[in-house]
Coordinates of C-alpha atoms and ligand atoms in Angstrom, one line a residue:
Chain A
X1067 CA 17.9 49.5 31.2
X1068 CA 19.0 46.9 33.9
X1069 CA 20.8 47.8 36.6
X1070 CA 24.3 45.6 35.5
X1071 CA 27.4 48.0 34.9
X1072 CA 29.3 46.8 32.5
X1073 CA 32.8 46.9 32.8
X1074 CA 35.1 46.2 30.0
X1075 CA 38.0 47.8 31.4
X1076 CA 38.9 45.1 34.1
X1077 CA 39.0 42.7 30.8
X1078 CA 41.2 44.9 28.8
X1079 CA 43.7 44.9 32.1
X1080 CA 43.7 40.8 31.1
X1081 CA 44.4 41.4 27.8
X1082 CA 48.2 39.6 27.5
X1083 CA 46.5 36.8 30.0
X1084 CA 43.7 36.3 27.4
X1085 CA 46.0 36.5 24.2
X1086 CA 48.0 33.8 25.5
X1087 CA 44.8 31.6 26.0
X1088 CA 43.6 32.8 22.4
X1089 CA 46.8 31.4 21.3
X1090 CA 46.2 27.8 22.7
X1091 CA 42.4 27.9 21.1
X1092 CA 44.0 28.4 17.8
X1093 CA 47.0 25.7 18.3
X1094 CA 44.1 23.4 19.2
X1095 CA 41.9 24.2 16.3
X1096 CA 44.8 23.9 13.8
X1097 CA 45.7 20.8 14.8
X1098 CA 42.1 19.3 15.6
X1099 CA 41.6 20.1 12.7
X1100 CA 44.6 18.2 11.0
X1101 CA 44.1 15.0 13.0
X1102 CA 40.3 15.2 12.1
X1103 CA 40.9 15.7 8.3
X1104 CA 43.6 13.5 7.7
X1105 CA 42.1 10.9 10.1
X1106 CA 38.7 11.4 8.6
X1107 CA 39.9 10.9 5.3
X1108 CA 41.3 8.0 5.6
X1109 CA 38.6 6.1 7.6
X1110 CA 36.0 7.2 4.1
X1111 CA 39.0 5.5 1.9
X1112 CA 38.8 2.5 4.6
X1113 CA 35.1 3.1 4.5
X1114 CA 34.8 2.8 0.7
X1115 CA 37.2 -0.4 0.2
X1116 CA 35.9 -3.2 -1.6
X1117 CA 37.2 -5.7 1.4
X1118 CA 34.1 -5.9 3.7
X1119 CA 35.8 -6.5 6.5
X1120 CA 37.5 -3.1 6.1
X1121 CA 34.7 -0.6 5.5
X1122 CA 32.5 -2.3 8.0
X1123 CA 35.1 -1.9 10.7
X1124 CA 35.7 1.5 9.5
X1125 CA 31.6 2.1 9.8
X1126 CA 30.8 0.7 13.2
X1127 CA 34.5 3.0 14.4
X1128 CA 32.2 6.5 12.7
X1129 CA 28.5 5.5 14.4
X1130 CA 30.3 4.3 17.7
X1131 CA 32.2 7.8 17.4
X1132 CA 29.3 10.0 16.5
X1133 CA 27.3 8.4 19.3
X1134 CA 29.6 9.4 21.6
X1135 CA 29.6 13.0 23.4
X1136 CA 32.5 14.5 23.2
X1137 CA 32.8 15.8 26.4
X1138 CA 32.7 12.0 27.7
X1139 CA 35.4 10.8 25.1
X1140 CA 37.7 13.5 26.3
X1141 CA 37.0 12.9 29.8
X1142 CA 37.5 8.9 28.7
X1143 CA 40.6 9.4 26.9
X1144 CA 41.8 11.4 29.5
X1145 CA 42.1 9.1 32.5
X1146 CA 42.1 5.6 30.6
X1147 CA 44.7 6.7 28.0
X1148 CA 47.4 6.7 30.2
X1149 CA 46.2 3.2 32.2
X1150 CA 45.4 1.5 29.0
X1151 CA 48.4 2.2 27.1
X1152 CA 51.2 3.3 29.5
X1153 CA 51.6 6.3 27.6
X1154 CA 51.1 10.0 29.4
X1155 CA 49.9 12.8 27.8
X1156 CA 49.3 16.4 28.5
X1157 CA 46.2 17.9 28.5
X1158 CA 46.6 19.5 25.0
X1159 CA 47.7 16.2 23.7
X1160 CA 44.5 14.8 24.7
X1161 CA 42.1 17.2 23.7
X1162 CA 43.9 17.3 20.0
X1163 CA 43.7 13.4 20.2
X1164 CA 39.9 13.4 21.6
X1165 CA 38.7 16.0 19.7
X1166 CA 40.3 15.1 16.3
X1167 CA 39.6 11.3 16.2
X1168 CA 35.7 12.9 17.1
X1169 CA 35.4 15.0 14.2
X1170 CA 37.4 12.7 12.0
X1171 CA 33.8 10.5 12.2
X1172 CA 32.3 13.4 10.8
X1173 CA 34.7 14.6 8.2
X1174 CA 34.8 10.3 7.1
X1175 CA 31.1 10.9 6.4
X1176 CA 30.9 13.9 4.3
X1177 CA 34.2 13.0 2.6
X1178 CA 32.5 9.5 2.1
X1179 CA 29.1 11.6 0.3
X1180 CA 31.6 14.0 -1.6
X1181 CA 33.5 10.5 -3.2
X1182 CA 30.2 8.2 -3.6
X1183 CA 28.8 11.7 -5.3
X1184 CA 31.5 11.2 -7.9
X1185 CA 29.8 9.8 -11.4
X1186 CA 32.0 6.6 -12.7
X1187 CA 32.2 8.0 -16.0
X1188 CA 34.3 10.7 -14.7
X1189 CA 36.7 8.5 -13.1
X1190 CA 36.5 6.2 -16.3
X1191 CA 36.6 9.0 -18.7
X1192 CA 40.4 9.1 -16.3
X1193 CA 41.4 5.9 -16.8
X1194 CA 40.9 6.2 -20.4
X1195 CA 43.4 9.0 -21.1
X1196 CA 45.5 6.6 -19.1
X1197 CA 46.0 8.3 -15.4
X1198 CA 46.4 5.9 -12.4
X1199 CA 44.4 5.6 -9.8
X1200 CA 46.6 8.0 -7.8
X1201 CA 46.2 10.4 -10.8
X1202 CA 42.2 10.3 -10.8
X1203 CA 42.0 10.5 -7.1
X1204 CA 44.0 13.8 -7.1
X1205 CA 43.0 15.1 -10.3
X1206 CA 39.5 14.2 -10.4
X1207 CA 37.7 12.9 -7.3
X1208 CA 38.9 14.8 -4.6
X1209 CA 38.8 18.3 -6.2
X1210 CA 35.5 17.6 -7.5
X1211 CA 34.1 16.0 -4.3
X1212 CA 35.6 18.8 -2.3
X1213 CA 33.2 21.3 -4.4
X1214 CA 30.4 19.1 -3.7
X1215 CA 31.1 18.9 -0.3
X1216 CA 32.0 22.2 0.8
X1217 CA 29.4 23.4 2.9
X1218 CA 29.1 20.5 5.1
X1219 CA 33.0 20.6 5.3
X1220 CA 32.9 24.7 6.0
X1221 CA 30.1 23.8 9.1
X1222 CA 32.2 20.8 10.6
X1223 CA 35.1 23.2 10.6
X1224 CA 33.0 25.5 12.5
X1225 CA 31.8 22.9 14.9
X1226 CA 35.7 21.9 15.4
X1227 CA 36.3 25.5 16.5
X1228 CA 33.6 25.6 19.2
X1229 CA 34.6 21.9 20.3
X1230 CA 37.7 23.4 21.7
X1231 CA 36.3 24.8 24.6
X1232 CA 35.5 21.4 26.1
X1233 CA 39.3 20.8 27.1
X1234 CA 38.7 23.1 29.6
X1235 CA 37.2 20.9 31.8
X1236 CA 40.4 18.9 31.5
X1237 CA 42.6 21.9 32.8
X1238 CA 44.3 23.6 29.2
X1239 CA 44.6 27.1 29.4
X1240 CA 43.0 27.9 26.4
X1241 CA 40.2 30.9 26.2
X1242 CA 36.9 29.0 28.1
X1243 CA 39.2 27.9 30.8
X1244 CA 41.5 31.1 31.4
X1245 CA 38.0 33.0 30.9
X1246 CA 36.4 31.2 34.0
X1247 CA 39.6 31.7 36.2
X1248 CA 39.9 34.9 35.4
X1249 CA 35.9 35.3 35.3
X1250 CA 36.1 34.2 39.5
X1251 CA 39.5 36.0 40.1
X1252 CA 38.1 39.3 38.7
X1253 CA 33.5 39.1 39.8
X1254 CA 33.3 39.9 35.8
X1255 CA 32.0 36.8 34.2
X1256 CA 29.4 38.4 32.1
X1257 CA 31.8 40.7 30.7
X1258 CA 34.7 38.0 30.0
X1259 CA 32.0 35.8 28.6
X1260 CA 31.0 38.1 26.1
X1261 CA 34.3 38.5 24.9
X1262 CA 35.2 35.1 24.7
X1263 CA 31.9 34.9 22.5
X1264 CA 32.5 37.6 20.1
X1265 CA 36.1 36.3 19.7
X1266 CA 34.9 32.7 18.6
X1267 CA 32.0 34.8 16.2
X1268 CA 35.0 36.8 15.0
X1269 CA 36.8 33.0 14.3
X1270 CA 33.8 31.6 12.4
X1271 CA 32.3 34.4 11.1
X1272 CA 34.4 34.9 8.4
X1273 CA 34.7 31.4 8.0
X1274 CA 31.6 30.8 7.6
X1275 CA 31.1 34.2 5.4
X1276 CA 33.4 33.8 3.1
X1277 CA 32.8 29.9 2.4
X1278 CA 29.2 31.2 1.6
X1279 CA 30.1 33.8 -1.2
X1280 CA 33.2 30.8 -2.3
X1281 CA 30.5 28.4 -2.6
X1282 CA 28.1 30.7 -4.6
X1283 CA 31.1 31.3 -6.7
X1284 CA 31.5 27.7 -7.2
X1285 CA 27.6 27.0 -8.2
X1286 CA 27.7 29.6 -10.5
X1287 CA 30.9 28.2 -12.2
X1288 CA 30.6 24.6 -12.6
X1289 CA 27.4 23.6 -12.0
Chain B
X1280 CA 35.3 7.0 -48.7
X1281 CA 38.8 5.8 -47.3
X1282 CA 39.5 2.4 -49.2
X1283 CA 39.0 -0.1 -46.2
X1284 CA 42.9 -1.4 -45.4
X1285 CA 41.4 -4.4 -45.3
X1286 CA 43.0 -4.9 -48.8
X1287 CA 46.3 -3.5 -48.1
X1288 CA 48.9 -5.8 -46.7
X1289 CA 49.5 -4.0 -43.9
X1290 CA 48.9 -5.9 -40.7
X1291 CA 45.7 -5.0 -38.7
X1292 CA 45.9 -1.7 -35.7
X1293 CA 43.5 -4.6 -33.9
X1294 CA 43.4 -7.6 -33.7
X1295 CA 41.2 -9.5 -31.6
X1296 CA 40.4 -13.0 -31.1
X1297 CA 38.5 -15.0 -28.9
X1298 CA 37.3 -12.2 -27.0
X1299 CA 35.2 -13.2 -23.6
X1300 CA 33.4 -11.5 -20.9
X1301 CA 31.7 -12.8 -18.5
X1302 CA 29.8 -11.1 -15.3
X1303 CA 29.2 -14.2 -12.8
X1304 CA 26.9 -16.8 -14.6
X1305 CA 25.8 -14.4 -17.3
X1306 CA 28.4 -14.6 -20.6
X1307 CA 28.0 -11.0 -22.2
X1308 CA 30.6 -12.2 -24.9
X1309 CA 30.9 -15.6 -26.7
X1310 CA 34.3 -15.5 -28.3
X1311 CA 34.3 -12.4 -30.8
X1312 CA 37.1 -12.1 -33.6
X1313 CA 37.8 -9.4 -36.0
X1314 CA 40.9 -7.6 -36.9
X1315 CA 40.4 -3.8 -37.7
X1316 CA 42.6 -2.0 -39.8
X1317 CA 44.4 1.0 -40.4
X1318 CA 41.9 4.2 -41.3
X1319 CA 39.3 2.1 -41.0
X1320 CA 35.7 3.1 -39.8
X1321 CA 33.6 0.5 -38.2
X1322 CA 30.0 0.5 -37.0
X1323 CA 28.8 -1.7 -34.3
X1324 CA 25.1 -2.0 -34.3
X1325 CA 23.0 -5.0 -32.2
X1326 CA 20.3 -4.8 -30.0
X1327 CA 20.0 -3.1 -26.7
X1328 CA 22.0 -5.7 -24.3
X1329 CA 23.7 -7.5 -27.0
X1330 CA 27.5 -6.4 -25.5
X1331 CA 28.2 -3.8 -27.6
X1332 CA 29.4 -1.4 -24.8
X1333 CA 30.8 -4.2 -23.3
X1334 CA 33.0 -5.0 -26.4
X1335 CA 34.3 -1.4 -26.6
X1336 CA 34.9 -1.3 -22.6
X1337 CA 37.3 -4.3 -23.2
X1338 CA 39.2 -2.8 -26.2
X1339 CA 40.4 0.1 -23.7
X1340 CA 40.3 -2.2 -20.7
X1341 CA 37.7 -0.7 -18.6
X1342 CA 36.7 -4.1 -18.2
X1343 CA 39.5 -7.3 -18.1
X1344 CA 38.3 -9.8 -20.2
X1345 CA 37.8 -13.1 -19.3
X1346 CA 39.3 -14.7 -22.1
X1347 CA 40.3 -14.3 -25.6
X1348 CA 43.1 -11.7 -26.8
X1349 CA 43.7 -8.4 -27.8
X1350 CA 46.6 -6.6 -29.3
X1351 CA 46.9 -3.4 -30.2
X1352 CA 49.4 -2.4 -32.9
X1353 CA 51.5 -5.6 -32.2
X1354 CA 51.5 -5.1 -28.5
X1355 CA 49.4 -7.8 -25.9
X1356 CA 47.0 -5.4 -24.3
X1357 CA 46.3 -6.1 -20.5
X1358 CA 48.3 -9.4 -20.1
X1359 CA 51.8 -11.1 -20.3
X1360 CA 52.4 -14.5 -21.5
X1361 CA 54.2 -16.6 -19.1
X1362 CA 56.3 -19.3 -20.1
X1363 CA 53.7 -22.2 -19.4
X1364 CA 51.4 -20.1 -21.8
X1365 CA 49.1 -18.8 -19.2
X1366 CA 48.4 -15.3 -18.8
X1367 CA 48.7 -13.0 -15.8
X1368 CA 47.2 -9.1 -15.6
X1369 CA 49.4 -6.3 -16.2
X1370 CA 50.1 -4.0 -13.5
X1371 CA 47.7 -1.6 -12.8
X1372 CA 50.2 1.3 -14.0
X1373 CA 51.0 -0.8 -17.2
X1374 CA 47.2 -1.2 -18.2
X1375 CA 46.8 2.6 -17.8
X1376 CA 49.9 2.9 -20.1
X1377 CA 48.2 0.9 -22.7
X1378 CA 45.0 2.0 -22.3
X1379 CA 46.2 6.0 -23.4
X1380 CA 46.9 4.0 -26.7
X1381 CA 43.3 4.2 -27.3
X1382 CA 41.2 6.8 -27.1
X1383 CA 37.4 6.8 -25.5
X1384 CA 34.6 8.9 -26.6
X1385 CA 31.6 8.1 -23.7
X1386 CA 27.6 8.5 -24.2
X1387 CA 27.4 10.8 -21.3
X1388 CA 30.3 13.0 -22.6
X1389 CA 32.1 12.6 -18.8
X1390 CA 33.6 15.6 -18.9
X1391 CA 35.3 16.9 -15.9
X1392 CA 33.2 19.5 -14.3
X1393 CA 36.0 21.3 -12.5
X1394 CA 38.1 22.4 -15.3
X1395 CA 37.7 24.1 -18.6
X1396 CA 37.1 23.4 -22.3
X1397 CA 41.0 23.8 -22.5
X1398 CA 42.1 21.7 -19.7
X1399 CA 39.5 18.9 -19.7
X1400 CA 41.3 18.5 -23.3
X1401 CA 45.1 18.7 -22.2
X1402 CA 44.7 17.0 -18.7
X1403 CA 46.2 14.0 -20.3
X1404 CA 48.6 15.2 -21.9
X1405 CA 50.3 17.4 -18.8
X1406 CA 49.4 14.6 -16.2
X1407 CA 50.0 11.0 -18.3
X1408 CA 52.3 12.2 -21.1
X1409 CA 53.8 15.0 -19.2
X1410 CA 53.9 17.2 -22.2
X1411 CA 55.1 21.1 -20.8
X1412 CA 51.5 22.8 -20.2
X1413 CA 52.6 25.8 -23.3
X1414 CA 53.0 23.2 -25.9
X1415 CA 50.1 21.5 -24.2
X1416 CA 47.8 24.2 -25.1
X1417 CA 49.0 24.4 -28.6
X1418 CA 47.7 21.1 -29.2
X1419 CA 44.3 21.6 -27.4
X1420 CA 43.5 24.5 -29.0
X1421 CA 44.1 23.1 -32.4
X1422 CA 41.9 20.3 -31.2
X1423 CA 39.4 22.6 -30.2
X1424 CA 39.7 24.7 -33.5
X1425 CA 38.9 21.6 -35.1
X1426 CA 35.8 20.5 -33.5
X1427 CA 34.8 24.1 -34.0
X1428 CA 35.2 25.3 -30.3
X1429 CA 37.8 28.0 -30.3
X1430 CA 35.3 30.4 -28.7
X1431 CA 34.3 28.2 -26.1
X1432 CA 38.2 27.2 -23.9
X1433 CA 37.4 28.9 -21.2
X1434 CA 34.0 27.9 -20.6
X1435 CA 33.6 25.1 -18.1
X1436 CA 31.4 21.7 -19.0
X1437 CA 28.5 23.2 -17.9
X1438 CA 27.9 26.0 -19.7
X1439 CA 27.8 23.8 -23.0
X1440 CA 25.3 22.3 -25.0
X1441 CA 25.6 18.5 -25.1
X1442 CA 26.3 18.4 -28.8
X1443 CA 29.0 21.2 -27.3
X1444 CA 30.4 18.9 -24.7
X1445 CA 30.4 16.0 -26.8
X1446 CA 32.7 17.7 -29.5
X1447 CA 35.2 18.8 -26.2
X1448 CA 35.1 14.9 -25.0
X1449 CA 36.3 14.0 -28.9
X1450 CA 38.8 16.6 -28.9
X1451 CA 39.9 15.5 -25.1
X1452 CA 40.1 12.1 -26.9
X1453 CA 42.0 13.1 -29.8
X1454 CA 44.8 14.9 -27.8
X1455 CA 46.0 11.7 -26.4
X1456 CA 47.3 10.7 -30.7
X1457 CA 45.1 7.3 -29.9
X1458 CA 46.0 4.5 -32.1
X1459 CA 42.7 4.2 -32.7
X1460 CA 39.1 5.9 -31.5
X1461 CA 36.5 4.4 -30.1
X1462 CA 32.8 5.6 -29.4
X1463 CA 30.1 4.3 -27.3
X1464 CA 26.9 5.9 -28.9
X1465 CA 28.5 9.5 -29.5
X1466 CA 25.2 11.1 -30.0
X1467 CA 22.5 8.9 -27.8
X1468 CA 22.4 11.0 -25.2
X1469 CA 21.9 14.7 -27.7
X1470 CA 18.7 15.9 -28.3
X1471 CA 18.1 15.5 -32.3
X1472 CA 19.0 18.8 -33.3
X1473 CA 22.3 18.4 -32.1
X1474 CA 23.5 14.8 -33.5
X1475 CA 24.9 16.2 -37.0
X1476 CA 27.0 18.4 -35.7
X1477 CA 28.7 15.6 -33.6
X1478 CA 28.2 13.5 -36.5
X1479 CA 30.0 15.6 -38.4
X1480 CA 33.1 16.1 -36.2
X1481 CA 33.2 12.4 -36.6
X1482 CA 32.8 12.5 -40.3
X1483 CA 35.5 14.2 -40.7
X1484 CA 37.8 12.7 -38.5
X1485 CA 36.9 9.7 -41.3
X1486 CA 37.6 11.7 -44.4
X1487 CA 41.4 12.2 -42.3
X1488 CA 41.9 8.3 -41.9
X1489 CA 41.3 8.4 -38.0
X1490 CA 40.5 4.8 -37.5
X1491 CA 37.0 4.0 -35.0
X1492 CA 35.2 1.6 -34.0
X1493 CA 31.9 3.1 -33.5
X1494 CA 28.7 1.9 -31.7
X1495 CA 25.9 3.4 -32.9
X1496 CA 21.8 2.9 -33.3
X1497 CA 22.2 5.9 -35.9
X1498 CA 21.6 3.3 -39.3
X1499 CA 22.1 5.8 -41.9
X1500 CA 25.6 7.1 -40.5
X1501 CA 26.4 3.8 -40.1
X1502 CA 25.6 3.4 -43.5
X1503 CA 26.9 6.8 -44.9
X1504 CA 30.3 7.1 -42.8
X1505 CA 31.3 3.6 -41.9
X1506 CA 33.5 1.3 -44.4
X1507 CA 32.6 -1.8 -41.9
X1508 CA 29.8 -2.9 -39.7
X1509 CA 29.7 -5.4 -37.5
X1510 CA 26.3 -7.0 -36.1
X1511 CA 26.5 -8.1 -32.1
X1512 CA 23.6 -10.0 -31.9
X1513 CA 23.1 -11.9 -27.9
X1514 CA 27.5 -11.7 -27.5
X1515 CA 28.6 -12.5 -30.9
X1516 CA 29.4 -11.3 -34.0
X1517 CA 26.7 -12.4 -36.3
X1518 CA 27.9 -10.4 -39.2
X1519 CA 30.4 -8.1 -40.3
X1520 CA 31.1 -6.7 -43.8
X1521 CA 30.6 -3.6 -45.5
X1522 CA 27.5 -1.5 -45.7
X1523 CA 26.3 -2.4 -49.1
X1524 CA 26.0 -6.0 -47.1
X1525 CA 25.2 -5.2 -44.2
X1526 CA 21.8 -3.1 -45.1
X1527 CA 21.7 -5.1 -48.5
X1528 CA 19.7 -8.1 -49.0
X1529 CA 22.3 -11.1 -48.8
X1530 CA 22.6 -10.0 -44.8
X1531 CA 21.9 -13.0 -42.6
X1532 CA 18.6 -13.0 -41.5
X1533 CA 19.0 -11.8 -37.7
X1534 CA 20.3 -8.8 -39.4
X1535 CA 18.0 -7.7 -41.9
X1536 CA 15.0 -8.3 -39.9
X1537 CA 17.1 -5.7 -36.9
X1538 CA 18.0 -3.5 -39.1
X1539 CA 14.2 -2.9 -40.9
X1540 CA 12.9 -2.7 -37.4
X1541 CA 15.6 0.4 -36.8
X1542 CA 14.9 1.7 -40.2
X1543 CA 11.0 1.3 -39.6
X1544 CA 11.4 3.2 -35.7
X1545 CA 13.5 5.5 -36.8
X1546 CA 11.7 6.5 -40.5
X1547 CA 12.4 10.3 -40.6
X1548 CA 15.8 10.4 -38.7
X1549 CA 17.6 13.2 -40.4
X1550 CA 20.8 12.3 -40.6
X1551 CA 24.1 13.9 -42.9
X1552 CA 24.8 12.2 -45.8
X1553 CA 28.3 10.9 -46.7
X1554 CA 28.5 14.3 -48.9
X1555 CA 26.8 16.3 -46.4
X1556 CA 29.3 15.2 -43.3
X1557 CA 32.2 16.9 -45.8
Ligands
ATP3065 N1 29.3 -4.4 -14.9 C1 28.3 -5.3 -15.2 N2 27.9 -6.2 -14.4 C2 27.0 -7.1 -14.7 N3 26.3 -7.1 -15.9 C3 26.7 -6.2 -16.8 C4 27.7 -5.2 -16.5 N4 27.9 -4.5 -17.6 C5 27.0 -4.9 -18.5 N5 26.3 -6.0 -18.0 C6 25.3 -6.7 -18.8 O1 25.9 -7.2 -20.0 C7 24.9 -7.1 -21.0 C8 25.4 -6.3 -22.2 O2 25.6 -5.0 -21.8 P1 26.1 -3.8 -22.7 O3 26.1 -2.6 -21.9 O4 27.4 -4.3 -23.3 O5 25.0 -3.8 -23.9 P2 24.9 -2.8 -25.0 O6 24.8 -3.6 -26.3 O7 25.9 -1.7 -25.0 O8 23.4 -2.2 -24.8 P3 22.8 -0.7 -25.0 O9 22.5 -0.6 -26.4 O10 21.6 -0.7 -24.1 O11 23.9 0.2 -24.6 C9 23.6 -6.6 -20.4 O12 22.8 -7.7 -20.1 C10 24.1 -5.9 -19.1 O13 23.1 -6.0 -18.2
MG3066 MG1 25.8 0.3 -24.5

């Protein structure tokens, strides 16, 4: 074996430090997530209007998005926010802003494939038992697009979850940047590192897992 | 065979005049007329891009028509007379009011994937009539009994043959009570040994005195189970009359000469007879 003792004790001593830090890494996934989603869903609606005006806006807003890194937009939004717009916000305000108008490019596309995936006669076959377009979109297209779309939804989700760690090179205390403090104040990276991994595999894992068997259950269902 | 109301003095379920559609430059329909009446059964038959979907989509509204009129059981369907005698489009929630006063019977079936024999046929009633989900059921699974599908409620759209599916997008239809049915080639997309059992669903619906307009290249049902049939030939109605006329030899030309190509293409078709569809 290699000569590195491990020391997982001197991590354990952290353990109320590191709780706190998991804490912020989930406040920022839940509501990343949100802003993404909602965000995301409503640029595919834009996206999908019959005004051309409208969904070519809301394309050229996705591709300039997805071109983007996201470490740069969060740096961006970060220092030109507040100059631009005379607002102020903390670093946590950012990084949900940054990182949820990023992955709201991504969730617009695949909620764009799940409702272009939609056949018309479904939607028609709708409108003939009388339902409004409110109706179908609830009833019809979004529950069967969601089925369609699950996996990529399930990965983006995942991808969300990493993202997070990136606002700790704006300063939030969440796991990546408590971990590297803590990683200098202690000489254990390698050790605080790995825990910091398995606690984001013990995140998506199941995420991931269960999504997989939910999906299977789906195929064999309706499909 | 249900006596054709046309005799009766009842006024017409349908009544449609002037009837237009347009797509850009191209005029799908010149100006069709015809009233239908109650109980009635009527064929549409016409050549492959003569309008005939494009008729029935304008009965239900899928498509606004460009001109002409249509009212169903008395009432306007899809516009309001204004004073000056111009028309303007219903609301979007009044059109979807009127349009659950017909019921549609697609081709593709259109079932919806996600839910089950059961609710694909009471989804209409919960969300448009708002009918309590128990009560609900009642009526689905009657509707289901009827087009021989008890067994099959729970099963979801997939899982069904399309002679299967087709019978679950009738009874879906059906739940709605439409004032009248109408189907867009019921059995062209079913594989031939499952068109009489569709054909029979819809059979029988005619021996209840549900009235339908039906599109259909099937020429002996049309014959058999219809008391009308109406020729589209290019956008308009180049005849209409009953059966014995239709495929009889007073027909206009354009008609016999469409209907002995069907009966020479299709020589063999097995299809129910009127006693048969019983
Ligand atoms: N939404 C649309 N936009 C443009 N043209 C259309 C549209 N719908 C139908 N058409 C055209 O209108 C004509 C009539 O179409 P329609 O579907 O009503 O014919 P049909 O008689 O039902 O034919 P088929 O037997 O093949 O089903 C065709 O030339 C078709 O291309
Ligand atoms: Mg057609």
């Amino acid at each position: 074996m290699t000569g590195y003792d491990w020391d997982f004790a001197t991590v354990w001593q952290y353990r109320a430090l590191l709780a706190t830090a998991g804490l912020v890494t989930l406040q920022l996934i839940v509501l990343t997530m949100l802003v993404g989603i909602s965000v995301g869903f409503l640029l595919a609606l834009v996206r999908l209007a019959k005004r051309r005006i409208f969904s070519i806006s809301a394309m050229w807003l996705v591709e300039f998005l997805r071109a983007v890194p996201p470490l740069v937009l969060l740096i961006w939004v970060y220092y030109c926010i507040p100059i631009l717009l005379d607002v102020r916000l903390s670093g946590f305000q950012t990084g949900v802003l940054a990182l949820g108008i990023y992955s709201a490019a991504f969730y617009a596309e695949i909620f764009r494939a799940g409702i272009q995936s939609i056949e018309k006669g479904q939607i028609e076959a709708g409108m003939a038992v009388g339902m409004t377009n409110g109706q179908i979109m609830r009833r019809i297209v979004v529950p069967v697009a969601f089925m369609r779309i699950f996996p990529p939804f399930i990965s983006q989700g995942a991808l969300v979850i990493k993202n997070t760690v990136l606002v700790s090179a704006i300063a939030v205390g969440e796991l990546l940047y408590e971990g590297q403090r803590l990683s200098i104040h202690t000489f254990r990276p390698l050790e605080i590192l790995t825990v910091i991994a398995l606690i984001f595999i013990a995140i998506i894992m199941p995420l991931t897992l269960s999504a997989n068997a939910l999906e299977s259950r789906i195929r064999s269902r309706y499909s | 065979m249900q006596s054709g109301g046309s005799e009766t003095a009842a006024p017409p379920v349908l009544s449609v005049r002037n009837l237009r559609k347009t797509f850009g430059d191209l005029e799908v329909l010149k100006r069709a007329s015809f009233d239908i009446y109650q109980k009635e059964v009527v064929g549409i038959i016409g050549a492959s891009g003569s309008g005939k979907s494009t008729l029935l989509r304008c009965l239900n509204l899928l498509e606004t028509p460009t001109d002409g009129t249509i009212d169903l059981q008395g009432e306007r369907f899809g516009f309001r007379q204004r004073s000056e005698g111009e028309m303007t489009l219903l609301s979007a929630s009044e059109i979807a009011r009127q349009r659950a006063k017909t019921g549609m019977v697609f081709q593709s079936f259109n079932l919806w994937p996600h839910r089950s024999v059961l609710e694909n046929v009471i989804e209409g009633l919960i969300i448009v009539k708002r009918i309590p989900r128990p009560e609900a059921q009642e009526i689905g699974v009657r509707l289901l009994e009827k087009v021989g599908l008890k067994d099959k409620i729970d099963s979801y759209p997939a899982r069904l043959s399309g002679g299967q599916q087709q019978r679950v997008g009738i009874a879906r239809a059906l739940a709605m009570d439409p004032a009248i049915l109408l189907l867009d080639e019921p059995t062209s997309a079913l594989d031939p040994e499952l068109v009489g059992e569709v054909l029979n669903v819809i059979g029988e619906l005619a021996e209840e005195g549900m009235t339908m307009i039906i599109v259909t290249h099937e020429m002996r049902f049309a014959h058999e189970a219809c008391d009308r049939v109406i020729f589209l030939h290019e956008g308009l109605i180049a005849d209409d009359g009953p059966p014995s006329y239709i495929f009889g030899p007073c027909a206009s030309e354009r008609t016999q000469a469409f209907v002995a190509r069907y009966v020479s293409r299709h020589a063999g078709d097995s299809m129910p007879r009127k006693s048969e569809i019983r």
